Tab-separated table of C-alpha atoms and ligand atoms in Angstrom:
chain	number	residue	atom	x	y	z
A	6	UNK	CA	121.893	79.898	84.503
A	7	UNK	CA	120.955	82.323	87.490
A	8	UNK	CA	117.685	82.116	87.748
A	9	UNK	CA	115.751	85.685	87.809
A	10	UNK	CA	113.518	87.284	91.000
A	11	UNK	CA	110.705	89.234	90.595
A	12	UNK	CA	111.652	91.843	93.587
A	13	UNK	CA	109.373	94.670	93.876
A	14	UNK	CA	110.894	97.723	94.345
A	15	UNK	CA	110.076	99.857	97.974
A	16	UNK	CA	110.818	103.089	96.450
A	17	UNK	CA	108.442	103.319	93.137
A	18	UNK	CA	106.560	99.834	93.501
A	19	UNK	CA	108.262	98.164	90.035
A	20	UNK	CA	108.665	95.031	89.907
A	21	UNK	CA	112.618	94.422	88.852
A	22	UNK	CA	113.957	90.800	87.848
A	23	UNK	CA	117.265	90.365	89.276
A	24	UNK	CA	118.841	87.023	89.178
A	25	UNK	CA	119.272	85.546	92.054
A	26	UNK	CA	123.735	84.987	92.310
A	27	UNK	CA	122.911	89.814	91.712
A	28	UNK	CA	121.030	89.632	95.287
A	29	UNK	CA	123.199	90.024	97.965
A	30	UNK	CA	125.033	92.617	95.624
A	31	UNK	CA	123.272	95.763	96.802
A	32	UNK	CA	120.645	95.537	93.246
A	33	UNK	CA	119.477	99.135	91.748
A	34	UNK	CA	115.548	99.612	91.181
A	35	UNK	CA	115.798	99.465	86.888
A	36	UNK	CA	113.802	102.487	87.147
A	37	UNK	CA	114.594	104.727	89.304
A	38	UNK	CA	117.728	103.872	90.123
A	39	UNK	CA	117.305	103.519	94.054
A	40	UNK	CA	118.389	100.039	96.548
A	41	UNK	CA	115.531	97.557	95.890
A	42	UNK	CA	116.154	96.650	99.244
A	43	UNK	CA	117.611	99.710	102.028
A	44	UNK	CA	118.328	97.334	104.985
A	45	UNK	CA	115.445	98.899	107.000
A	46	UNK	CA	111.814	97.214	107.050
A	47	UNK	CA	109.545	98.830	104.773
A	48	UNK	CA	106.478	101.121	104.924
A	49	UNK	CA	103.615	100.060	103.042
A	50	UNK	CA	99.756	100.744	102.798
A	51	UNK	CA	97.412	99.310	100.966
A	52	UNK	CA	98.842	99.306	97.785
A	53	UNK	CA	101.720	98.716	97.972
A	54	UNK	CA	100.806	95.591	100.134
A	55	UNK	CA	99.349	94.257	97.461
A	56	UNK	CA	102.509	94.510	94.903
A	57	UNK	CA	104.824	93.244	97.482
A	58	UNK	CA	103.070	90.471	98.335
A	59	UNK	CA	101.759	89.220	95.334
A	60	UNK	CA	104.796	90.252	93.370
A	61	UNK	CA	107.424	89.248	95.121
A	62	UNK	CA	109.908	85.472	94.826
A	63	UNK	CA	110.898	86.418	97.898
A	64	UNK	CA	108.942	85.831	101.248
A	65	UNK	CA	107.668	88.928	102.750
A	66	UNK	CA	107.507	89.499	106.154
A	67	UNK	CA	104.906	91.433	107.455
A	68	UNK	CA	104.243	93.899	110.865
A	69	UNK	CA	100.882	94.535	111.753
A	70	UNK	CA	101.229	97.193	113.951
A	71	UNK	CA	99.815	101.193	115.172
A	72	UNK	CA	101.471	104.464	116.445
A	73	UNK	CA	99.325	103.622	119.454
A	74	UNK	CA	100.777	100.394	120.671
A	75	UNK	CA	103.424	100.462	122.813
A	76	UNK	CA	104.344	96.959	122.454
A	77	UNK	CA	105.232	97.370	118.633
A	78	UNK	CA	107.611	100.661	119.974
A	79	UNK	CA	109.468	98.587	121.502
A	80	UNK	CA	109.615	95.489	119.439
A	81	UNK	CA	110.806	98.478	116.287
A	82	UNK	CA	114.650	98.578	116.487
A	83	UNK	CA	114.436	94.728	116.945
A	84	UNK	CA	112.638	94.839	113.586
A	85	UNK	CA	114.798	96.765	111.814
A	86	UNK	CA	117.790	94.828	113.635
A	87	UNK	CA	115.858	91.768	112.044
A	88	UNK	CA	115.833	92.978	108.712
A	89	UNK	CA	119.069	93.795	108.421
A	90	UNK	CA	119.375	89.823	108.881
A	91	UNK	CA	117.129	88.405	106.752
A	92	UNK	CA	117.323	90.907	103.754
A	93	UNK	CA	118.112	89.949	101.033
A	94	UNK	CA	116.102	86.560	101.317
A	95	UNK	CA	113.038	87.897	102.813
A	96	UNK	CA	111.313	91.190	102.619
A	97	UNK	CA	110.600	92.933	105.826
A	98	UNK	CA	108.367	95.361	105.623
A	99	UNK	CA	105.441	96.895	108.062
A	100	UNK	CA	102.061	97.946	107.507
A	101	UNK	CA	100.366	100.543	109.837
A	102	UNK	CA	96.934	98.399	110.437
A	103	UNK	CA	95.644	102.531	111.547
A	104	UNK	CA	95.367	103.793	108.282
A	105	UNK	CA	94.933	100.499	106.778
A	106	UNK	CA	92.094	99.352	108.889
A	107	UNK	CA	90.389	97.846	106.116
A	108	UNK	CA	93.390	95.319	104.811
A	109	UNK	CA	93.628	94.265	108.644
A	110	UNK	CA	90.427	93.363	109.229
A	111	UNK	CA	90.603	90.915	105.892
A	112	UNK	CA	93.767	89.541	107.486
A	113	UNK	CA	91.912	89.161	110.429
A	114	UNK	CA	94.623	90.680	112.691
A	115	UNK	CA	93.169	90.786	115.727
A	116	UNK	CA	96.222	92.080	118.415
A	117	UNK	CA	99.058	93.779	117.738
A	118	UNK	CA	102.314	94.008	117.185
A	119	UNK	CA	101.421	90.274	114.518
A	120	UNK	CA	104.270	89.135	111.817
A	121	UNK	CA	102.616	87.426	108.978
A	122	UNK	CA	105.342	86.427	106.409
A	123	UNK	CA	103.754	85.634	102.650
A	124	UNK	CA	105.217	83.755	99.929
A	125	UNK	CA	104.179	84.477	96.653
A	126	UNK	CA	101.079	85.537	97.783
A	127	UNK	CA	100.120	83.280	100.318
A	128	UNK	CA	100.248	83.441	104.077
A	129	UNK	CA	102.686	80.846	105.654
A	130	UNK	CA	102.620	81.610	109.265
A	131	UNK	CA	101.717	84.116	111.300
A	132	UNK	CA	102.708	85.113	115.155
A	133	UNK	CA	101.623	87.730	117.387
A	134	UNK	CA	103.097	89.665	120.390
A	135	UNK	CA	106.413	91.409	120.689
A	136	UNK	CA	109.469	89.376	119.835
A	137	UNK	CA	113.567	90.056	119.900
A	138	UNK	CA	115.736	90.370	116.961
A	139	UNK	CA	117.147	87.078	117.244
A	140	UNK	CA	113.772	85.689	118.122
A	141	UNK	CA	112.357	86.971	114.970
A	142	UNK	CA	114.729	85.884	113.005
A	143	UNK	CA	114.939	82.422	114.265
A	144	UNK	CA	111.448	81.902	113.654
A	145	UNK	CA	110.857	83.493	109.937
A	146	UNK	CA	114.096	81.190	109.261
A	147	UNK	CA	112.130	78.275	110.300
A	148	UNK	CA	108.986	79.417	108.018
A	149	UNK	CA	111.163	79.971	104.949
A	150	UNK	CA	113.515	77.055	104.764
B	210	ZN	ZN1	112.711	102.112	92.357
């Protein structure tokens, strides 16, 4: 009865099939055995970004940030808190735009931090500027129903 969801392992990038009923039961990756939800934002690069965004059946929230950006660094604890509340319904990730400049340009990221929400490979919402944890969670829930 239970529907299966594709969940991309944040450690080895393998696409796992997780029954939706087991999503909340701390599922482990079938390949590397590590938890597919770590309870904190996953650091992506250009390659793992593509895999997470295109292969995940759950929405993927991405914080486009950079180490030199003060507001980005101040938002990091709030973002980590939001990850604890949003997972496992949403994959929470971050992308260092300094290291993935081409990808950031392709997604027309003009200011950071920018939060973008993807579902089935498509961007469904984006919001520029730092937010507190409650606002991040509320913003995401408004867009993922
Ligand atoms: Zn794995």
